[in-house]
Every structure is written in C-alpha cells, then in structure tokens.
Short mmCIF file of C-alpha atoms and ligand atoms in Angstrom, two decimals:
data_model
loop_
_atom_site.label_atom_id
_atom_site.label_comp_id
_atom_site.label_asym_id
_atom_site.label_seq_id
_atom_site.Cartn_x
_atom_site.Cartn_y
_atom_site.Cartn_z
CA UNK A 1 36.42 -19.79 15.02
CA UNK A 2 40.26 -19.82 13.62
CA UNK A 3 38.24 -20.46 9.62
CA UNK A 4 36.30 -16.70 10.71
CA UNK A 5 40.08 -15.02 12.03
CA UNK A 6 42.02 -16.67 8.53
CA UNK A 7 38.44 -14.94 6.70
CA UNK A 8 38.37 -11.60 8.41
CA UNK A 9 42.26 -11.46 7.75
CA UNK A 10 41.54 -12.10 3.99
CA UNK A 11 38.37 -9.99 3.57
CA UNK A 12 41.17 -7.45 5.14
CA UNK A 13 44.09 -7.67 2.65
CA UNK A 14 41.33 -6.19 -0.03
CA UNK A 15 40.10 -3.43 2.88
CA UNK A 16 37.04 -5.15 3.79
CA UNK A 17 35.57 -4.90 6.76
CA UNK A 18 34.16 -7.29 8.15
CA UNK A 19 32.93 -7.20 11.36
CA UNK A 20 30.82 -3.83 9.39
CA UNK A 21 29.05 -6.52 7.02
CA UNK A 22 28.18 -7.85 10.00
CA UNK A 23 26.49 -5.89 11.72
CA UNK A 24 24.76 -3.85 8.83
CA UNK A 25 23.02 -7.66 7.88
CA UNK A 26 22.20 -7.85 11.06
CA UNK A 27 20.28 -4.80 11.36
CA UNK A 28 18.06 -5.84 8.17
CA UNK A 29 14.55 -7.15 7.70
CA UNK A 30 14.00 -9.08 5.94
CA UNK A 31 9.54 -9.90 4.99
CA UNK A 32 8.64 -13.49 4.62
CA UNK A 33 5.82 -14.35 3.36
CA UNK A 34 3.34 -15.93 4.75
CA UNK A 35 1.43 -17.38 1.36
CA UNK A 36 4.90 -19.99 1.29
CA UNK A 37 2.89 -21.59 4.67
CA UNK A 38 0.35 -23.18 3.16
CA UNK A 39 0.50 -23.14 -0.55
CA UNK A 40 -1.66 -19.73 -1.45
CA UNK A 41 -4.17 -21.14 0.21
CA UNK A 42 -6.04 -18.18 3.69
CA UNK A 43 -8.34 -18.46 5.58
CA UNK A 44 -11.37 -18.11 4.97
CA UNK A 45 -13.05 -20.82 5.14
CA UNK A 46 -13.66 -22.06 2.30
CA UNK A 47 -12.14 -24.28 -1.11
CA UNK A 48 -10.94 -22.65 -3.61
CA UNK A 49 -7.35 -21.91 -5.43
CA UNK A 50 -5.54 -18.84 -5.88
CA UNK A 51 -6.14 -17.35 -9.18
CA UNK A 52 -5.95 -14.48 -10.37
CA UNK A 53 -2.97 -16.31 -12.63
CA UNK A 54 -0.62 -17.30 -9.62
CA UNK A 55 -0.19 -20.99 -8.71
CA UNK A 56 0.76 -23.08 -6.34
CA UNK A 57 1.76 -26.56 -7.65
CA UNK A 58 3.00 -29.37 -5.32
CA UNK A 59 1.37 -31.79 -3.16
CA UNK A 60 3.73 -32.19 -0.76
CA UNK A 61 2.34 -32.79 3.75
CA UNK A 62 2.21 -30.99 5.78
CA UNK A 63 0.43 -27.92 5.10
CA UNK A 64 -0.29 -25.90 7.27
CA UNK A 65 -4.05 -25.55 7.64
CA UNK A 66 -4.76 -23.17 9.97
CA UNK A 67 -3.83 -19.60 12.54
CA UNK A 68 -2.03 -22.12 14.70
CA UNK A 69 -0.22 -24.30 12.80
CA UNK A 70 0.79 -22.13 10.90
CA UNK A 71 2.26 -19.84 13.61
CA UNK A 72 3.82 -23.00 15.02
CA UNK A 73 5.67 -23.26 11.18
CA UNK A 74 6.78 -19.79 11.48
CA UNK A 75 7.98 -20.03 14.83
CA UNK A 76 10.24 -22.40 13.70
CA UNK A 77 11.20 -21.08 10.22
CA UNK A 78 12.24 -17.89 12.63
CA UNK A 79 14.34 -19.87 14.44
CA UNK A 80 16.54 -21.16 11.52
CA UNK A 81 17.16 -17.98 9.64
CA UNK A 82 19.92 -15.11 11.87
CA UNK A 83 18.14 -11.89 13.09
CA UNK A 84 15.02 -9.92 13.60
CA UNK A 85 12.78 -9.93 10.46
CA UNK A 86 8.70 -9.90 9.73
CA UNK A 87 5.40 -11.31 8.06
CA UNK A 88 3.96 -10.60 5.40
CA UNK A 89 -0.12 -11.43 5.93
CA UNK A 90 -2.42 -11.25 3.20
CA UNK A 91 -5.92 -10.28 3.97
CA UNK A 92 -6.96 -13.91 3.53
CA UNK A 93 -5.67 -14.64 6.49
CA UNK A 94 -7.52 -13.92 8.65
CA UNK A 95 -7.91 -15.67 11.87
CA UNK A 96 -11.10 -15.74 13.57
CA UNK A 97 -14.10 -17.65 13.87
CA UNK A 98 -16.41 -14.47 12.15
CA UNK A 99 -16.12 -15.05 7.77
CA UNK A 100 -16.17 -11.30 7.06
CA UNK A 101 -16.49 -11.63 2.59
CA UNK A 102 -13.61 -9.00 2.38
CA UNK A 103 -15.87 -5.77 2.10
CA UNK A 104 -16.36 -6.60 5.48
CA UNK A 105 -12.66 -7.72 6.77
CA UNK A 106 -12.30 -5.75 10.39
CA UNK A 107 -8.67 -4.95 11.90
CA UNK A 108 -10.23 -7.55 14.98
CA UNK A 109 -9.66 -10.31 13.09
CA UNK A 110 -6.51 -9.56 12.57
CA UNK A 111 -5.81 -9.08 16.29
CA UNK A 112 -4.21 -12.29 17.11
CA UNK A 113 -1.63 -11.78 14.74
CA UNK A 114 -0.25 -8.57 15.99
CA UNK A 115 -0.28 -9.76 19.72
CA UNK A 116 1.07 -12.62 18.32
CA UNK A 117 4.33 -11.05 16.26
CA UNK A 118 4.48 -8.37 19.62
CA UNK A 119 5.66 -12.01 21.50
CA UNK A 120 8.35 -12.77 19.08
CA UNK A 121 9.62 -10.24 18.19
CA UNK A 122 8.92 -9.02 14.14
CA UNK A 123 7.58 -6.91 12.82
CA UNK A 124 3.75 -7.45 10.42
CA UNK A 125 2.82 -6.04 6.71
CA UNK A 126 0.36 -6.71 5.20
CA UNK A 127 -1.97 -7.07 1.63
CA UNK A 128 -5.22 -6.83 0.74
CA UNK A 129 -6.03 -10.43 -1.37
CA UNK A 130 -7.81 -9.77 -4.92
CA UNK A 131 -7.76 -12.56 -6.02
CA UNK A 132 -9.20 -16.11 -5.34
CA UNK A 133 -12.50 -14.37 -5.09
CA UNK A 134 -16.35 -15.02 -7.29
CA UNK A 135 -16.25 -11.34 -8.31
CA UNK A 136 -12.10 -12.18 -8.77
CA UNK A 137 -12.99 -14.78 -11.82
CA UNK A 138 -12.81 -13.00 -14.84
CA UNK A 139 -9.32 -11.80 -13.50
CA UNK A 140 -11.49 -8.37 -13.23
CA UNK A 141 -11.26 -5.96 -10.18
CA UNK A 142 -10.62 -2.91 -9.47
CA UNK A 143 -10.47 -2.12 -13.75
CA UNK A 144 -14.14 -4.08 -13.79
CA UNK A 145 -16.09 -2.02 -16.13
CA UNK A 146 -19.41 -2.76 -14.00
CA UNK A 147 -19.46 -0.21 -11.29
CA UNK A 148 -20.43 -2.28 -8.15
CA UNK A 149 -17.25 -4.87 -8.62
CA UNK A 150 -15.31 -1.83 -8.98
CA UNK A 151 -16.78 -0.77 -5.61
CA UNK A 152 -17.23 -4.03 -3.70
CA UNK A 153 -13.15 -4.09 -3.77
CA UNK A 154 -12.82 -0.87 -3.01
CA UNK A 155 -13.77 -1.13 0.05
CA UNK A 156 -11.50 -3.45 0.39
CA UNK A 157 -8.86 -2.07 -0.80
CA UNK A 158 -9.57 0.49 2.14
CA UNK A 159 -10.47 -1.53 5.14
CA UNK A 160 -7.22 -3.41 4.32
CA UNK A 161 -5.46 -0.28 4.51
CA UNK A 162 -7.17 0.92 7.74
CA UNK A 163 -5.88 -2.23 8.91
CA UNK A 164 -2.09 -2.43 7.85
CA UNK A 165 -2.80 1.03 9.55
CA UNK A 166 -3.62 0.13 13.11
CA UNK A 167 -1.43 -3.33 12.67
CA UNK A 168 1.74 0.18 12.29
CA UNK A 169 0.33 1.73 15.02
CA UNK A 170 -0.37 -1.31 17.34
CA UNK A 171 3.17 -2.52 15.97
CA UNK A 172 5.53 0.55 16.29
CA UNK A 173 7.07 0.00 12.37
CA UNK A 174 5.36 1.46 9.38
CA UNK A 175 3.27 -1.89 7.81
CA UNK A 176 3.48 -2.06 4.53
CA UNK A 177 0.66 -2.21 2.31
CA UNK A 178 0.58 -3.73 -1.13
CA UNK A 179 -1.35 -3.67 -4.00
CA UNK A 180 -1.18 -5.99 -6.39
CA UNK A 181 -4.79 -6.82 -8.48
CA UNK A 182 -4.74 -9.36 -11.34
CA UNK A 183 -6.80 -7.20 -14.11
CA UNK A 184 -6.09 -8.24 -16.69
CA UNK A 185 -7.42 -9.94 -20.45
CA UNK A 186 -6.74 -12.66 -22.18
CA UNK A 187 -6.92 -12.07 -25.56
CA UNK A 188 -6.15 -8.41 -27.07
CA UNK A 189 -8.42 -5.96 -25.73
CA UNK A 190 -9.71 -2.75 -27.69
CA UNK A 191 -9.85 -0.51 -24.85
CA UNK A 192 -7.25 -1.14 -22.30
CA UNK A 193 -6.89 3.20 -22.19
CA UNK A 194 -10.61 2.50 -20.70
CA UNK A 195 -9.35 -0.47 -18.31
CA UNK A 196 -6.70 1.61 -17.07
CA UNK A 197 -8.66 5.14 -16.44
CA UNK A 198 -11.07 2.78 -13.44
CA UNK A 199 -8.21 0.82 -12.70
CA UNK A 200 -6.63 4.08 -11.78
CA UNK A 201 -9.64 5.81 -10.16
CA UNK A 202 -10.52 3.07 -8.03
CA UNK A 203 -6.85 3.05 -6.66
CA UNK A 204 -7.27 6.71 -6.19
CA UNK A 205 -10.66 6.28 -4.69
CA UNK A 206 -9.37 3.16 -2.40
CA UNK A 207 -6.21 5.92 -1.11
CA UNK A 208 -7.39 8.47 -0.63
CA UNK A 209 -7.98 8.21 2.79
CA UNK A 210 -5.22 9.33 4.50
CA UNK A 211 -2.91 7.71 7.30
CA UNK A 212 -0.56 8.74 9.20
CA UNK A 213 3.03 7.63 7.16
CA UNK A 214 4.66 6.34 10.40
CA UNK A 215 2.42 3.74 10.85
CA UNK A 216 1.13 3.31 7.00
CA UNK A 217 3.38 2.50 3.86
CA UNK A 218 0.75 1.81 0.79
CA UNK A 219 3.09 0.36 -2.88
CA UNK A 220 1.38 -0.29 -6.15
CA UNK A 221 2.62 -3.76 -7.66
CA UNK A 222 3.04 -4.19 -11.71
CA UNK A 223 3.31 -7.11 -13.70
CA UNK A 224 4.01 -7.99 -17.70
CA UNK A 225 1.53 -11.11 -17.93
CA UNK A 226 -0.43 -14.20 -15.78
CA UNK A 227 -1.98 -17.23 -17.01
CA UNK A 228 -4.78 -15.57 -18.23
CA UNK A 229 -3.70 -12.06 -19.17
CA UNK A 230 -1.75 -13.20 -21.12
CA UNK A 231 -2.86 -10.25 -23.68
CA UNK A 232 -2.29 -7.45 -20.99
CA UNK A 233 -1.87 -6.66 -17.64
CA UNK A 234 -3.71 -3.44 -16.97
CA UNK A 235 -1.39 -2.80 -13.87
CA UNK A 236 1.95 -2.65 -15.48
CA UNK A 237 5.70 -1.49 -14.77
CA UNK A 238 4.86 2.09 -16.88
CA UNK A 239 1.92 2.58 -15.11
CA UNK A 240 2.53 2.00 -11.95
CA UNK A 241 5.38 2.88 -11.78
CA UNK A 242 3.82 6.60 -12.84
CA UNK A 243 1.70 6.02 -10.08
CA UNK A 244 3.53 5.42 -7.17
CA UNK A 245 6.25 8.22 -8.84
CA UNK A 246 2.97 10.91 -8.75
CA UNK A 247 1.17 9.63 -5.73
CA UNK A 248 4.39 9.17 -3.54
CA UNK A 249 4.34 5.33 -3.21
CA UNK A 250 6.70 2.89 -2.41
CA UNK A 251 6.59 0.48 -6.32
CA UNK A 252 6.83 -3.00 -5.21
CA UNK A 253 9.27 -4.52 -7.62
CA UNK A 254 8.71 -8.31 -8.23
CA UNK A 255 11.48 -9.83 -9.35
CA UNK A 256 8.58 -12.45 -11.40
CA UNK A 257 7.27 -9.56 -12.71
CA UNK A 258 9.19 -8.78 -15.86
CA UNK A 259 10.34 -9.54 -19.98
CA UNK A 260 12.53 -13.15 -18.99
CA UNK A 261 15.41 -12.05 -19.20
CA UNK A 262 15.25 -8.53 -17.39
CA UNK A 263 16.39 -8.42 -14.28
CA UNK A 264 15.09 -5.82 -11.30
CA UNK A 265 18.41 -5.18 -9.71
CA UNK A 266 19.06 -2.49 -13.30
CA UNK A 267 15.69 -0.82 -13.04
CA UNK A 268 16.92 -0.66 -8.59
CA UNK A 269 18.61 2.52 -9.60
CA UNK A 270 16.02 4.18 -12.37
CA UNK A 271 13.65 4.38 -9.63
CA UNK A 272 15.26 4.98 -7.30
CA UNK A 273 15.91 8.74 -8.50
CA UNK A 274 11.89 9.30 -8.70
CA UNK A 275 10.32 7.40 -5.62
CA UNK A 276 11.65 7.85 -2.09
CA UNK A 277 11.25 3.79 -1.04
CA UNK A 278 10.80 1.33 -3.10
CA UNK A 279 9.75 -2.95 -1.91
CA UNK A 280 11.09 -5.78 -3.35
CA UNK A 281 8.75 -9.11 -4.05
CA UNK A 282 12.31 -11.12 -4.25
CA UNK A 283 11.28 -14.05 -6.27
CA UNK A 284 12.75 -16.53 -9.03
CA UNK A 285 10.56 -16.72 -11.39
CA UNK A 286 11.52 -19.91 -14.47
CA UNK A 287 9.76 -19.48 -17.50
CA UNK A 288 7.62 -17.70 -16.59
CA UNK A 289 6.45 -16.07 -13.22
CA UNK A 290 6.75 -19.40 -11.43
CA UNK A 291 7.76 -18.86 -7.82
CA UNK A 292 10.51 -20.84 -7.40
CA UNK A 293 12.12 -20.39 -3.82
CA UNK A 294 15.50 -18.46 -4.47
CA UNK A 295 18.33 -19.36 -4.10
CA UNK A 296 22.01 -17.94 -4.28
CA UNK A 297 22.12 -17.32 -7.43
CA UNK A 298 23.68 -14.34 -10.16
CA UNK A 299 20.20 -12.73 -10.30
CA UNK A 300 19.53 -12.13 -6.82
CA UNK A 301 23.32 -10.73 -5.77
CA UNK A 302 22.80 -8.74 -8.73
CA UNK A 303 20.12 -6.96 -7.17
CA UNK A 304 21.64 -7.39 -3.08
CA UNK A 305 25.24 -5.66 -4.90
CA UNK A 306 22.94 -2.66 -5.89
CA UNK A 307 21.45 -2.25 -3.32
CA UNK A 308 24.32 -2.51 -1.55
CA UNK A 309 25.44 0.16 -4.33
CA UNK A 310 23.36 2.58 -4.36
CA UNK A 311 23.15 3.14 -0.71
CA UNK A 312 19.63 1.59 -1.26
CA UNK A 313 18.76 -0.66 1.37
CA UNK A 314 17.28 2.84 4.25
CA UNK A 315 14.85 2.76 2.00
CA UNK A 316 13.73 -0.80 0.32
CA UNK A 317 11.29 -3.56 1.92
CA UNK A 318 12.86 -6.37 1.55
CA UNK A 319 10.25 -8.75 0.95
CA UNK A 320 9.97 -12.06 -0.57
CA UNK A 321 7.30 -13.69 -2.94
CA UNK A 322 7.83 -17.50 -3.64
CA UNK A 323 5.71 -20.58 -2.80
CA UNK A 324 6.40 -23.86 -3.21
CA UNK A 325 4.12 -27.11 -2.62
CA UNK A 326 7.08 -29.45 -3.42
CA UNK A 327 9.00 -29.44 -0.78
CA UNK A 328 8.79 -29.03 2.70
CA UNK A 329 6.97 -25.22 3.02
CA UNK A 330 9.08 -24.13 6.53
CA UNK A 331 12.25 -25.15 4.39
CA UNK A 332 11.36 -23.64 1.03
CA UNK A 333 10.60 -19.62 4.10
CA UNK A 334 14.35 -20.45 5.93
CA UNK A 335 16.16 -21.33 2.73
CA UNK A 336 15.07 -18.58 0.29
CA UNK A 337 15.27 -16.40 3.51
CA UNK A 338 18.79 -17.50 4.06
CA UNK A 339 20.00 -16.64 0.91
CA UNK A 340 18.31 -12.85 0.47
CA UNK A 341 20.61 -12.05 4.20
CA UNK A 342 23.73 -15.02 2.43
CA UNK A 343 23.02 -12.63 -1.20
CA UNK A 344 23.15 -8.90 1.41
CA UNK A 345 26.30 -10.02 2.93
CA UNK A 346 28.38 -11.27 -0.30
CA UNK A 347 26.80 -7.37 -1.58
CA UNK A 348 28.38 -5.61 2.32
CA UNK A 349 31.78 -7.12 1.43
CA UNK A 350 32.81 -5.65 -0.96
CA UNK A 351 35.64 -3.88 -1.43
CA UNK A 352 33.67 -1.03 -3.32
CA UNK A 353 36.02 1.87 -2.87
CA UNK A 354 38.16 0.06 -5.50
CA UNK A 355 35.75 -1.23 -6.98
CA UNK A 356 33.79 2.74 -8.13
CA UNK A 357 37.15 3.42 -8.21
CA UNK A 358 38.14 1.22 -11.38
CA UNK A 359 35.43 2.04 -12.86
CA UNK A 360 35.13 5.97 -12.99
CA UNK A 361 38.96 6.00 -14.22
CA UNK A 362 37.07 3.59 -16.75
CA UNK A 363 39.49 0.48 -15.92
CA UNK A 364 37.27 -1.86 -16.23
CA UNK A 365 40.40 -4.40 -16.13
CA UNK A 366 40.38 -4.01 -12.95
CA UNK A 367 36.87 -3.93 -11.81
CA UNK A 368 37.07 -6.95 -14.17
CA UNK A 369 40.04 -8.81 -11.90
CA UNK A 370 38.45 -7.97 -8.50
CA UNK A 371 35.36 -9.04 -8.94
CA UNK A 372 36.53 -12.74 -9.54
CA UNK A 373 38.91 -12.43 -7.93
CA UNK A 374 36.89 -11.84 -4.93
CA UNK A 375 34.58 -15.11 -5.20
CA UNK A 376 37.07 -17.10 -4.04
CA UNK A 377 36.86 -15.33 -0.99
CA UNK A 378 35.72 -17.53 1.77
CA UNK A 379 32.46 -15.76 2.36
CA UNK A 380 30.84 -19.37 3.91
CA UNK A 381 33.39 -18.51 6.74
CA UNK A 382 32.03 -15.18 7.37
CA UNK A 383 27.89 -16.93 6.94
CA UNK A 384 28.51 -19.51 9.49
CA UNK A 385 29.81 -16.63 11.97
CA UNK A 386 26.88 -15.16 11.47
CA UNK A 387 25.16 -18.00 12.38
CA UNK A 388 26.87 -19.02 15.37
CA UNK A 389 26.71 -15.57 16.99
CA UNK A 390 22.59 -15.84 16.05
CA UNK A 391 22.54 -18.74 17.95
CA UNK A 392 21.20 -20.55 14.18
CA UNK A 393 22.43 -23.95 12.75
CA UNK A 394 24.54 -23.47 9.91
CA UNK A 395 25.11 -26.95 7.35
CA UNK A 396 24.32 -30.49 8.29
CA UNK A 397 22.50 -28.98 11.56
CA UNK A 398 20.38 -27.17 9.48
CA UNK A 399 19.59 -30.20 7.65
CA UNK A 400 18.61 -31.90 10.51
CA UNK A 401 15.97 -29.61 12.40
CA UNK A 402 14.88 -28.98 8.86
CA UNK A 403 13.56 -32.82 8.02
CA UNK A 404 13.02 -33.15 12.06
CA UNK A 405 10.36 -30.49 11.94
CA UNK A 406 8.75 -31.90 8.56
CA UNK A 407 8.27 -34.76 10.11
CA UNK A 408 6.90 -34.16 12.92
CA UNK A 409 4.49 -31.81 10.77
CA UNK A 410 4.05 -34.41 7.98
CA UNK A 411 1.44 -36.11 8.98
CA UNK A 412 -0.77 -33.05 8.98
CA UNK A 413 -3.88 -34.47 6.61
CA UNK A 414 -3.96 -32.14 3.46
C1 RNT B 1 0.98 -12.07 -7.75
C2 RNT B 1 2.43 -11.41 -7.20
C3 RNT B 1 1.48 -10.89 -5.94
C4 RNT B 1 1.37 -12.35 -5.32
C5 RNT B 1 0.56 -12.11 -3.50
C6 RNT B 1 0.68 -13.49 -2.96
O1 RNT B 1 2.30 -12.44 -9.71
O2 RNT B 1 3.80 -11.75 -7.39
O3 RNT B 1 2.52 -10.39 -5.34
O4 RNT B 1 2.38 -13.33 -5.19
O5 RNT B 1 0.55 -10.93 -3.91
ZN1 ZN B 2 4.50 -10.12 -6.09
#
C-alpha cells in the first residue's frame, strides 16, 4: 500500500490522478481471441492447418483439443487478468455434435459458448471463418471468379452475422462480427479491379440483411499481404477504408497488416474523422504478419496513447490477434492481455493537459522533457495496486500460477 501511496503522490505532482486512471482502466474490456488457445485449429472435427496465409508455429504441450479444454484454459486465463473482458470466437470453434459445413452453421452450434460466457460475466464477439477449408484452398473466397464458390462463402457470412446478432441479443451487449478474407494472389494479377468488384458485390450481398446495431456491429479487416498472397490482397486497406466509410461499418486495423515500418497508432485519429467505431487487432508482427504475443513495447504504447489522447476509447473495440504455439498458450493470453492493459494504464497516467498545451504552443522542448521524465514514474506500483484490488496475482506469484497451470495441462496429447 505504501508503494502505491508514494506513486499517487509522484503522479499528483504532475497533476495526474491515479485513481481516475484505475477507474477508467477497470471499465475497458479487451476482446481476447479464442484462437491463441489451440493454434487456430478450431473444433470442426477435421484435420488441417489454418491456411489463408496465417500460421501458428510450434508444438508446446497443452494445446486445447476440445471446447471444454479451451473453456477451462480461458477461465484460468481470465482469472489472471484484472477486470471483465470479452471472448472473440471464430466460426470454426462451434461446439456441437453436429458437423455442419460452413454454409450450414446456426446459432445452436454456439449456444454452449453463450451459456458459458454468461456464467463467466464476459462479453462475446464473433468472426466468420473464411480459411482452413477446401473451398478456400486457392486463397479466394468472396472474390472467387466462380459464382458458386462466392455463394458458398456469402451464405457462411450471412449465417455468421445472424449468429453474431443473436449472441449480441442474448448477451445484452453488441457482438462485433469481424470479416476477414484471405483473398489475394501470389503473383501479380492483371485484373485487380475485377477481383475487388467481386469482393465488393459479395460483401454487399452478405451484409444486406439489416440487424439492430445494439446486437450486431459489422467490421471489415484489411491486410497488406500474407504467405501465398504476396502480390496482391483484394481486401487492402484502401478497399476496406472506403467500404467501411460508405457502409458505416467498423474498420478493423490489425497491427500486423501494414508495411513493417507503419504503426496503426498514426492511423487512428485519421480514420476516426470518417468512422463512428473502430476495431483493433492488437498484434506484434516480426518481419511479417507473424502474430507474436504483444509486448509492452513502443508500438503498443503508441496505440494506447493515441486512443487516450484522441479520446477514442469509447468508440474503439480492442481485440487481440496473436498466436504463439512455442510457449504456454495460457501464459501467452495472460501476458498479452495484461500488456494491453498496462499500455492503457500508462496512457491514462499521462499529464495530457500539459503535453497538449506545450504542443499547441510549439514548445516542443517541454513536450519532450515531460514525456521523457514521465518514464521514471512508478507505473509498476499503480499496476500492482490494480491487480491487488482486482484480486489477481502479480509478479512472482503470477509466474508461479502460470507455471502451475501449464504443468497441469502438459499431459494433454497433441
Ligand atoms: C489474419 C487476420 C485475422 C486472423 C483471425 C484468425 O491475417 O489477422 O484477423 O488472424 O481472424
Ligand atoms: Zn487480425
């Protein structure tokens, strides 16, 4: 407690209210992605890899093989993360004895997730799955030249929206349904426009049925390139930025979906002028869209800082998107989600008024002095206090708990 008291004083000297920051942090839900728990395999009772230019690498023991195992891992992980959060489900994670193809999924196949989420007091988000399927093997789905393939995926997308809307209604909290398709070309296409027109028409057909925004929020996710689609991604940033603005959808910005030196932090305020809501896929690309577990690094801090500075927290859904199969999958979830929260906490603990004043007055020296001196403040003590109040472990105890849980799942087969 005394460490925290000292921290309160240290921040107060900069005119920063730690209690206000903690209260705000507590209210920010992070949508944790289900696919970190099983290396993006899903429960469709078929073998195969994720495909679509994404890949989980590694074979650390303990991969969740069933919905029950995944839920157990999630329950443990949420118990290590302060606050109430959300789960981001992919359509391939249905929980049913039935084996519907993607164009035949229904709400009932996901009902156990809803019942479970209610007992856990967590929210739910959803995604159609346009990869890891025979009809997506050539990395073309909604933009496929073959109408019957497009129709199959349009039906999948429609059903996913219906399911997401019903989830949102059941949960009493709008379900974000994020549309990402892998569509693209390995080598330089000659008719990019035709492919983009097909994608546009398919999206139009898929999202034509209207749903109450209180239950369903449609999002579209752009990408620069993926493995096997190096030359052209049909759903590029420009494509979806325009589409989301025209259709008043959420734009999903994934941190791994841009040129390696680009940070989405700079894009947030820019797109905020034309969009009501934004979805983030917080990730850590390493040389490519490698989806490493997020660190508390400059990239994440910059994103959090922009969300706070541009007052975008209320209209941003924060989702995570990483999958590392070389380490404990539960530890990956916990570390990554806590890092997102730590970044938000640091952003909330900035002396924003002073910084903005210095900048508006072209006093860039003061701006730099403040940001750099602030780096010495006791953020760790404020975070520890938050963990204590929210009754989750921290530091060495966290490591012991993560290790113990991992040891308990090590015996699971691959
Ligand atoms: C792929 C996208 C997409 C997926 C998930 C599994 O590059 O980032 O969001 O990672 O839908
Ligand atoms: Zn993503």
